[in-house]
Short mmCIF file of C-alpha atoms and ligand atoms in Angstrom, two decimals:
data_model
loop_
_atom_site.label_atom_id
_atom_site.label_comp_id
_atom_site.label_asym_id
_atom_site.label_seq_id
_atom_site.Cartn_x
_atom_site.Cartn_y
_atom_site.Cartn_z
CA MET B 1 14.32 24.62 27.14
CA LYS B 2 12.57 21.33 27.84
CA LYS B 3 12.57 18.68 25.13
CA HIS B 4 9.28 17.62 23.53
CA VAL B 5 8.18 14.03 24.08
CA VAL B 6 5.28 12.50 22.19
CA LEU B 7 3.63 9.51 23.84
CA TYR B 8 1.36 7.23 21.92
CA LYS B 9 0.71 5.01 24.90
CA LYS B 10 -0.90 6.10 28.15
CA LEU B 11 1.35 5.70 31.19
CA SER B 12 0.64 5.44 34.91
CA ALA B 13 0.43 8.65 36.94
CA PRO B 14 3.93 8.29 38.50
CA LEU B 15 5.53 7.74 35.10
CA MET B 16 3.60 10.64 33.57
CA ALA B 17 4.82 12.83 36.44
CA ARG B 18 8.43 11.84 35.76
CA LEU B 19 8.09 12.68 32.10
CA HIS B 20 6.35 16.01 32.79
CA GLU B 21 9.19 16.97 35.11
CA ALA B 22 11.78 16.38 32.40
CA ALA B 23 9.97 17.30 29.20
CA THR B 24 7.02 18.91 27.49
CA VAL B 25 4.64 16.04 26.86
CA THR B 26 2.02 15.44 24.19
CA LEU B 27 -0.15 12.40 24.80
CA ILE B 28 -1.86 10.70 21.88
CA GLU B 29 -4.62 8.74 23.60
CA SER B 30 -5.33 6.24 20.87
CA LEU B 31 -4.05 5.26 17.46
CA ASP B 32 -7.36 5.70 15.64
CA ALA B 33 -7.67 8.15 12.71
CA THR B 34 -7.98 11.15 15.06
CA GLY B 35 -5.00 10.01 17.11
CA LEU B 36 -2.87 9.49 14.02
CA ALA B 37 -3.73 13.00 12.82
CA GLN B 38 -2.70 14.38 16.25
CA LEU B 39 0.52 12.38 16.05
CA ARG B 40 1.35 13.85 12.62
CA GLU B 41 0.74 17.31 14.03
CA ALA B 42 3.02 16.69 17.02
CA LEU B 43 5.90 15.05 15.15
CA PRO B 44 7.54 18.19 13.67
CA THR B 45 8.62 19.39 17.12
CA ALA B 46 9.19 15.98 18.76
CA HIS B 47 12.60 15.14 20.24
CA GLY B 48 11.45 11.85 21.74
CA LEU B 49 8.77 9.26 20.98
CA LEU B 50 7.46 6.56 23.29
CA GLY B 51 4.87 3.90 22.59
CA ALA B 52 4.13 0.55 20.98
CA SER B 53 2.08 -1.13 18.26
CA LEU B 54 2.65 1.57 15.65
CA ARG B 55 4.54 0.99 12.42
CA LEU B 56 7.15 3.76 12.47
CA ASP B 57 8.35 3.91 8.90
CA ALA B 58 10.47 6.43 7.01
CA GLN B 59 7.40 8.35 5.85
CA LEU B 60 6.26 9.01 9.42
CA LEU B 61 9.79 9.61 10.67
CA ASP B 62 10.33 12.23 7.97
CA LEU B 63 7.68 14.33 9.74
CA ALA B 64 9.98 14.49 12.78
CA PRO B 65 13.19 16.30 11.76
CA ARG B 66 14.27 16.94 15.37
CA LEU B 67 13.78 13.39 16.59
CA GLU B 68 16.64 12.12 18.78
CA ALA B 69 15.23 8.99 20.41
CA VAL B 70 12.44 6.43 20.14
CA ALA B 71 11.59 4.24 23.13
CA SER B 72 9.52 1.19 22.28
CA VAL B 73 7.39 -0.35 25.03
CA SER B 74 8.11 -3.83 23.69
CA VAL B 75 11.03 -6.18 23.18
CA GLY B 76 10.14 -6.89 19.55
CA VAL B 77 11.30 -4.11 17.22
CA ASP B 78 9.76 -5.34 13.98
CA ASN B 79 7.55 -2.22 13.85
CA TYR B 80 10.52 0.07 13.31
CA ASP B 81 12.55 0.90 10.24
CA ILE B 82 15.81 0.33 12.12
CA ASP B 83 18.04 1.05 9.13
CA TYR B 84 16.38 4.42 8.59
CA LEU B 85 16.50 5.31 12.29
CA THR B 86 20.18 4.43 12.33
CA GLN B 87 20.86 6.41 9.17
CA ARG B 88 19.17 9.42 10.82
CA GLY B 89 21.20 8.90 14.02
CA ILE B 90 18.05 8.31 16.11
CA LEU B 91 18.50 6.07 19.16
CA LEU B 92 16.02 3.18 19.34
CA SER B 93 15.51 1.37 22.64
CA ASN B 94 13.28 -1.53 23.71
CA THR B 95 12.24 -3.30 26.92
CA PRO B 96 13.84 -6.75 27.13
CA ASP B 97 14.12 -8.85 30.33
CA VAL B 98 11.24 -7.27 32.28
CA LEU B 99 8.67 -9.17 30.18
CA THR B 100 10.52 -12.45 29.78
CA GLU B 101 8.94 -14.43 32.63
CA THR B 102 5.40 -13.21 31.98
CA THR B 103 5.62 -14.02 28.28
CA ALA B 104 6.91 -17.50 29.09
CA ASP B 105 3.94 -17.88 31.48
CA THR B 106 1.66 -17.06 28.54
CA GLY B 107 3.43 -19.69 26.47
CA PHE B 108 2.80 -22.27 29.15
CA ALA B 109 -0.82 -21.19 29.53
CA LEU B 110 -1.24 -21.95 25.81
CA ILE B 111 0.57 -25.28 26.12
CA LEU B 112 -1.74 -26.39 28.92
CA ALA B 113 -4.89 -24.93 27.38
CA THR B 114 -4.36 -26.66 24.03
CA ALA B 115 -3.18 -30.02 25.37
CA ARG B 116 -5.97 -30.25 27.97
CA ARG B 117 -8.57 -28.57 25.75
CA VAL B 118 -9.34 -26.11 28.54
CA VAL B 119 -11.15 -23.47 26.46
CA GLU B 120 -13.17 -25.89 24.37
CA LEU B 121 -14.34 -27.89 27.40
CA ALA B 122 -14.95 -24.84 29.60
CA ASN B 123 -17.14 -23.48 26.79
CA MET B 124 -19.00 -26.78 26.72
CA VAL B 125 -19.77 -26.46 30.44
CA ARG B 126 -20.80 -22.81 30.06
CA ALA B 127 -23.10 -23.69 27.17
CA GLY B 128 -24.92 -26.17 29.43
CA ASN B 129 -23.71 -29.19 27.46
CA TRP B 130 -22.05 -31.09 30.32
CA ASN B 131 -24.68 -33.75 30.73
CA GLN B 132 -22.68 -36.83 31.65
CA ASN B 133 -19.18 -37.86 32.69
CA ILE B 134 -16.86 -37.10 29.81
CA GLY B 135 -15.24 -39.92 27.85
CA PRO B 136 -12.36 -40.37 25.39
CA LEU B 137 -13.96 -38.00 22.91
CA HIS B 138 -13.11 -35.16 25.25
CA PHE B 139 -9.79 -36.37 26.62
CA GLY B 140 -6.72 -34.25 26.09
CA SER B 141 -3.07 -35.23 26.01
CA ASP B 142 -0.41 -35.10 28.72
CA VAL B 143 1.98 -32.20 29.01
CA HIS B 144 4.39 -33.58 31.63
CA GLY B 145 7.08 -35.79 30.19
CA LYS B 146 6.41 -34.75 26.59
CA THR B 147 9.14 -33.22 24.41
CA LEU B 148 9.20 -29.45 24.40
CA GLY B 149 10.61 -27.98 21.17
CA ILE B 150 11.68 -24.34 21.28
CA ILE B 151 12.52 -22.39 18.15
CA GLY B 152 14.52 -19.29 19.12
CA MET B 153 16.45 -20.01 22.33
CA GLY B 154 16.75 -16.45 23.59
CA ARG B 155 15.46 -14.92 26.83
CA ILE B 156 11.84 -16.08 26.47
CA GLY B 157 12.83 -19.44 24.99
CA GLU B 158 15.06 -20.07 27.99
CA ALA B 159 12.29 -19.13 30.45
CA LEU B 160 9.99 -21.56 28.66
CA ALA B 161 12.67 -24.28 28.84
CA GLN B 162 12.99 -23.65 32.57
CA ARG B 163 9.27 -24.17 33.11
CA GLY B 164 9.18 -27.28 30.96
CA HIS B 165 12.26 -28.87 32.48
CA PHE B 166 11.78 -28.13 36.18
CA GLY B 167 7.99 -27.85 36.31
CA PHE B 168 6.83 -30.58 33.95
CA GLY B 169 9.77 -32.97 33.55
CA MET B 170 9.86 -32.34 29.81
CA PRO B 171 12.86 -33.19 27.67
CA VAL B 172 13.79 -29.94 25.90
CA ILE B 173 15.05 -29.68 22.31
CA TYR B 174 15.71 -26.36 20.63
CA HIS B 175 16.73 -24.63 17.44
CA SER B 176 18.47 -21.25 17.33
CA HIS B 177 21.08 -19.43 15.30
CA SER B 178 23.75 -20.92 17.48
CA PRO B 179 23.96 -23.65 20.17
CA LYS B 180 23.55 -22.47 23.78
CA PRO B 181 25.88 -24.50 26.05
CA ALA B 182 24.59 -22.81 29.24
CA VAL B 183 20.98 -23.73 28.42
CA GLU B 184 22.04 -27.26 27.57
CA GLN B 185 23.75 -27.55 30.92
CA ARG B 186 20.91 -26.06 32.99
CA PHE B 187 17.97 -27.82 31.37
CA GLY B 188 19.58 -30.80 29.62
CA ALA B 189 18.37 -29.15 26.40
CA GLN B 190 19.62 -30.55 23.11
CA TYR B 191 20.23 -28.64 19.88
CA ARG B 192 18.39 -29.79 16.75
CA SER B 193 18.23 -28.67 13.13
CA LEU B 194 14.85 -27.11 12.33
CA PRO B 195 13.52 -30.17 10.43
CA ASP B 196 14.62 -32.52 13.22
CA LEU B 197 12.95 -30.37 15.87
CA LEU B 198 9.71 -30.22 13.89
CA GLN B 199 9.70 -34.01 13.58
CA GLN B 200 10.62 -34.78 17.19
CA ALA B 201 8.86 -32.22 19.40
CA ASP B 202 5.42 -32.83 20.89
CA PHE B 203 5.10 -29.07 21.42
CA VAL B 204 6.64 -26.78 18.80
CA CYS B 205 6.96 -23.32 20.36
CA LEU B 206 8.01 -20.19 18.51
CA THR B 207 9.97 -17.62 20.53
CA LEU B 208 11.79 -15.90 17.68
CA PRO B 209 11.83 -12.26 16.65
CA LEU B 210 10.20 -11.25 13.36
CA THR B 211 12.99 -10.36 10.94
CA ALA B 212 13.50 -10.55 7.17
CA GLU B 213 15.02 -13.98 7.85
CA THR B 214 12.21 -15.38 10.02
CA GLN B 215 9.21 -14.03 8.10
CA GLY B 216 7.24 -17.04 6.83
CA LEU B 217 9.74 -19.44 8.43
CA ILE B 218 6.99 -21.92 9.31
CA GLY B 219 4.90 -22.82 6.28
CA ALA B 220 3.34 -25.85 4.57
CA ARG B 221 6.65 -27.74 4.32
CA GLU B 222 7.35 -27.24 8.04
CA PHE B 223 3.81 -28.22 9.14
CA ALA B 224 4.15 -31.36 7.00
CA LEU B 225 7.16 -32.38 9.09
CA MET B 226 5.12 -32.25 12.31
CA GLY B 227 3.06 -35.26 13.34
CA PRO B 228 -0.68 -35.64 13.99
CA GLU B 229 -0.09 -35.32 17.76
CA THR B 230 2.05 -32.16 17.51
CA ILE B 231 0.78 -29.03 19.24
CA PHE B 232 1.97 -25.74 17.74
CA ILE B 233 2.42 -22.67 19.96
CA ASN B 234 3.20 -19.15 18.70
CA ILE B 235 4.06 -16.41 21.19
CA SER B 236 6.52 -14.60 18.90
CA ARG B 237 5.02 -12.76 15.93
CA GLY B 238 2.25 -13.84 13.56
CA LYS B 239 4.21 -13.18 10.39
CA VAL B 240 6.79 -15.82 11.28
CA VAL B 241 4.07 -18.28 10.25
CA ASP B 242 2.23 -18.77 6.97
CA GLU B 243 -1.24 -18.60 8.51
CA ALA B 244 -3.01 -20.19 5.52
CA ALA B 245 -0.70 -23.22 5.83
CA LEU B 246 -1.41 -23.36 9.57
CA VAL B 247 -5.18 -23.31 8.97
CA GLU B 248 -4.79 -26.11 6.43
CA ALA B 249 -2.75 -28.25 8.86
CA LEU B 250 -5.33 -27.72 11.61
CA GLN B 251 -8.34 -28.36 9.37
CA GLN B 252 -6.77 -31.54 7.98
CA ARG B 253 -5.70 -32.55 11.52
CA THR B 254 -2.16 -33.16 10.30
CA ILE B 255 -1.27 -31.43 13.59
CA ARG B 256 -3.31 -31.75 16.75
CA ALA B 257 -3.88 -28.18 17.91
CA ALA B 258 -2.49 -24.65 18.03
CA GLY B 259 -2.15 -22.09 20.80
CA LEU B 260 -1.76 -18.66 19.22
CA ASP B 261 -1.12 -15.32 20.87
CA VAL B 262 -0.05 -13.54 17.68
CA PHE B 263 -1.42 -13.39 14.14
CA GLU B 264 -0.53 -12.22 10.65
CA ARG B 265 -2.99 -9.35 11.07
CA GLU B 266 -3.94 -7.95 14.48
CA PRO B 267 -6.59 -7.62 15.72
CA LEU B 268 -7.53 -10.97 14.18
CA ASN B 269 -10.41 -10.75 11.70
CA HIS B 270 -13.65 -11.95 13.27
CA ASP B 271 -14.20 -14.21 10.28
CA SER B 272 -10.76 -15.84 10.47
CA PRO B 273 -11.03 -19.60 9.80
CA LEU B 274 -8.88 -20.09 12.91
CA LEU B 275 -11.85 -19.07 15.04
CA ARG B 276 -14.02 -21.83 13.61
CA LEU B 277 -11.63 -24.54 14.78
CA ASN B 278 -12.10 -26.23 18.16
CA ASN B 279 -8.43 -27.20 18.21
CA VAL B 280 -7.29 -23.56 18.32
CA VAL B 281 -6.80 -21.46 21.43
CA ALA B 282 -6.46 -17.84 20.31
CA THR B 283 -5.51 -15.02 22.69
CA PRO B 284 -5.31 -11.30 21.80
CA HIS B 285 -1.53 -10.75 21.95
CA ILE B 286 -1.40 -10.97 25.75
CA GLY B 287 2.18 -12.24 26.06
CA SER B 288 3.31 -9.49 28.44
CA ALA B 289 -0.13 -8.19 29.38
CA THR B 290 -0.18 -8.19 33.18
CA HIS B 291 -0.46 -5.06 35.34
CA GLU B 292 2.96 -5.62 36.87
CA THR B 293 4.82 -6.39 33.67
CA ARG B 294 3.25 -3.64 31.57
CA GLU B 295 4.16 -1.12 34.28
CA ALA B 296 7.73 -2.47 34.40
CA MET B 297 7.96 -2.20 30.60
CA ALA B 298 6.67 1.37 30.64
CA ARG B 299 9.16 2.28 33.39
CA CYS B 300 11.98 0.74 31.39
CA ALA B 301 10.93 2.69 28.27
CA VAL B 302 10.75 5.97 30.22
CA ASP B 303 14.23 5.32 31.69
CA ASN B 304 15.57 4.64 28.20
CA LEU B 305 13.99 7.73 26.70
CA LEU B 306 15.00 10.13 29.46
CA ALA B 307 18.56 8.82 29.38
CA ALA B 308 18.75 9.28 25.61
CA LEU B 309 17.33 12.81 25.75
CA ALA B 310 19.82 13.67 28.51
CA GLY B 311 22.68 12.60 26.25
CA GLU B 312 23.29 9.33 28.09
CA ARG B 313 23.40 5.90 26.50
CA PRO B 314 20.04 4.16 27.10
CA LYS B 315 20.38 0.78 28.80
CA ASN B 316 18.50 -1.09 26.09
CA LEU B 317 19.88 0.42 22.92
CA VAL B 318 18.80 -1.52 19.81
CA ASN B 319 21.01 0.33 17.27
CA PRO B 320 24.32 0.78 19.12
CA SER B 321 26.12 1.98 15.99
CA VAL B 322 24.32 5.31 16.44
CA TRP B 323 25.99 5.86 19.81
CA LYS B 324 28.97 8.11 19.74
CA ALA B 325 30.63 7.78 23.14
P1 NAP I 401 15.87 -12.78 22.22
O1 NAP I 401 16.42 -12.95 23.59
O2 NAP I 401 16.58 -11.90 21.26
O3 NAP I 401 15.70 -14.24 21.60
C1 NAP I 401 15.39 -14.51 20.28
C2 NAP I 401 16.14 -15.76 19.86
O4 NAP I 401 15.73 -16.10 18.53
C3 NAP I 401 17.65 -15.58 19.85
O5 NAP I 401 18.19 -16.48 20.76
C4 NAP I 401 18.05 -15.92 18.42
O6 NAP I 401 19.07 -16.87 18.36
C5 NAP I 401 16.84 -16.63 17.87
N1 NAP I 401 16.73 -16.39 16.43
C6 NAP I 401 16.61 -15.23 15.78
N2 NAP I 401 16.51 -15.44 14.46
C7 NAP I 401 16.60 -16.78 14.29
C8 NAP I 401 16.55 -17.62 13.15
N3 NAP I 401 16.41 -17.13 11.92
N4 NAP I 401 16.66 -18.95 13.34
C9 NAP I 401 16.82 -19.46 14.57
N5 NAP I 401 16.85 -18.70 15.69
C10 NAP I 401 16.74 -17.39 15.54
O7 NAP I 401 14.38 -12.23 22.29
P2 NAP I 401 13.26 -12.50 23.40
O8 NAP I 401 13.33 -11.43 24.44
O9 NAP I 401 13.32 -13.92 23.83
O10 NAP I 401 11.95 -12.22 22.52
C11 NAP I 401 11.69 -12.99 21.36
C12 NAP I 401 10.53 -12.43 20.58
O11 NAP I 401 9.32 -12.74 21.26
C13 NAP I 401 10.49 -10.90 20.44
O12 NAP I 401 11.29 -10.44 19.37
C14 NAP I 401 9.03 -10.62 20.21
O13 NAP I 401 8.74 -10.57 18.82
C15 NAP I 401 8.33 -11.84 20.83
N6 NAP I 401 7.52 -11.43 22.00
C16 NAP I 401 6.18 -11.60 21.94
C17 NAP I 401 5.39 -11.25 23.02
C18 NAP I 401 3.91 -11.44 23.00
O14 NAP I 401 3.20 -10.58 23.53
N7 NAP I 401 3.39 -12.51 22.46
C19 NAP I 401 5.97 -10.70 24.19
C20 NAP I 401 7.37 -10.55 24.20
C21 NAP I 401 8.14 -10.92 23.10
P3 NAP I 401 20.63 -16.55 18.63
O15 NAP I 401 20.69 -16.17 20.07
O16 NAP I 401 21.27 -17.85 18.35
O17 NAP I 401 20.97 -15.43 17.71
#
């Protein structure tokens, strides 16, 4: 008998066809109240789950006694109770690598947009307020040659370093759990303690996962170490940052600007103080959001799920201790 797969993310026609061939599929079209009720109804018979942007905690997982595998369409796995999945022997997979370059592109878009004040000045033109040649009041700051500071030198951090080093002639400094000799060799990157990086980087970029250890990592004390010209970029997860402390630093201009793709709460509240600041560029969690990359991520998740349901080890297994070879 075919296994039952519950999708809470719509896939392209070719990927849907692949899943239908291998499994009985229930598609939850959206994660609104109706969708969540449909999901709860489908979970008792589900063998596989595939989707993103849903907090899958023990309470929800307890509704799915037959669950064998969960395939996340994301690299970040902060939405999953990994300990509980592991305890239940459920395989969790994610989609690393395929989104690395696109997410680094987003990081660079935010670096350029904040430093050159692209959104603020484009809005000025659109509002009909470009009445004379602009002067120092509207000047931005250079990106090329400035020091790029990367916190979390993993796949995305490395892709950001590559862009900064080869594309913009930027000296690269980084902080991570451990030094990365290969990155140092390729990009001339230098390891720094977190306080040293915060003090020395012109651009402080977060490319860390959200974990118990990184939650709230950047708060008032860390913003105080940055200088008035520092530009802060977050393409990791909102909860790595104390958002109130960030707002304070931006309002007091103790840092120059922020480019933010992720927030403590998403979607961002319309009345967030961040949206009243000209020195903020806020994007709606678009790190990997291109047609090509989202399709590649979905394909990767389908591969992982079908492998797991066929009794094979998924390529991108997050909790390898579950795997019994
Ligand atoms: P990755 O390859 O695992 O890299 C993460 C790096 O962070 C690792 O190199 C790790 O260092 C470092 N790290 C972890 N905890 C740390 C800590 N407490 N202090 C210092 N360094 C720490 O992951 P990735 O593929 O680059 O993705 C990174 C994160 O980006 C994801 O988890 C996700 O949350 C986020 N992301 C966001 C978007 C978006 O749409 N904005 C898109 C994709 C990914 P070591 O190697 O030394 O352990």
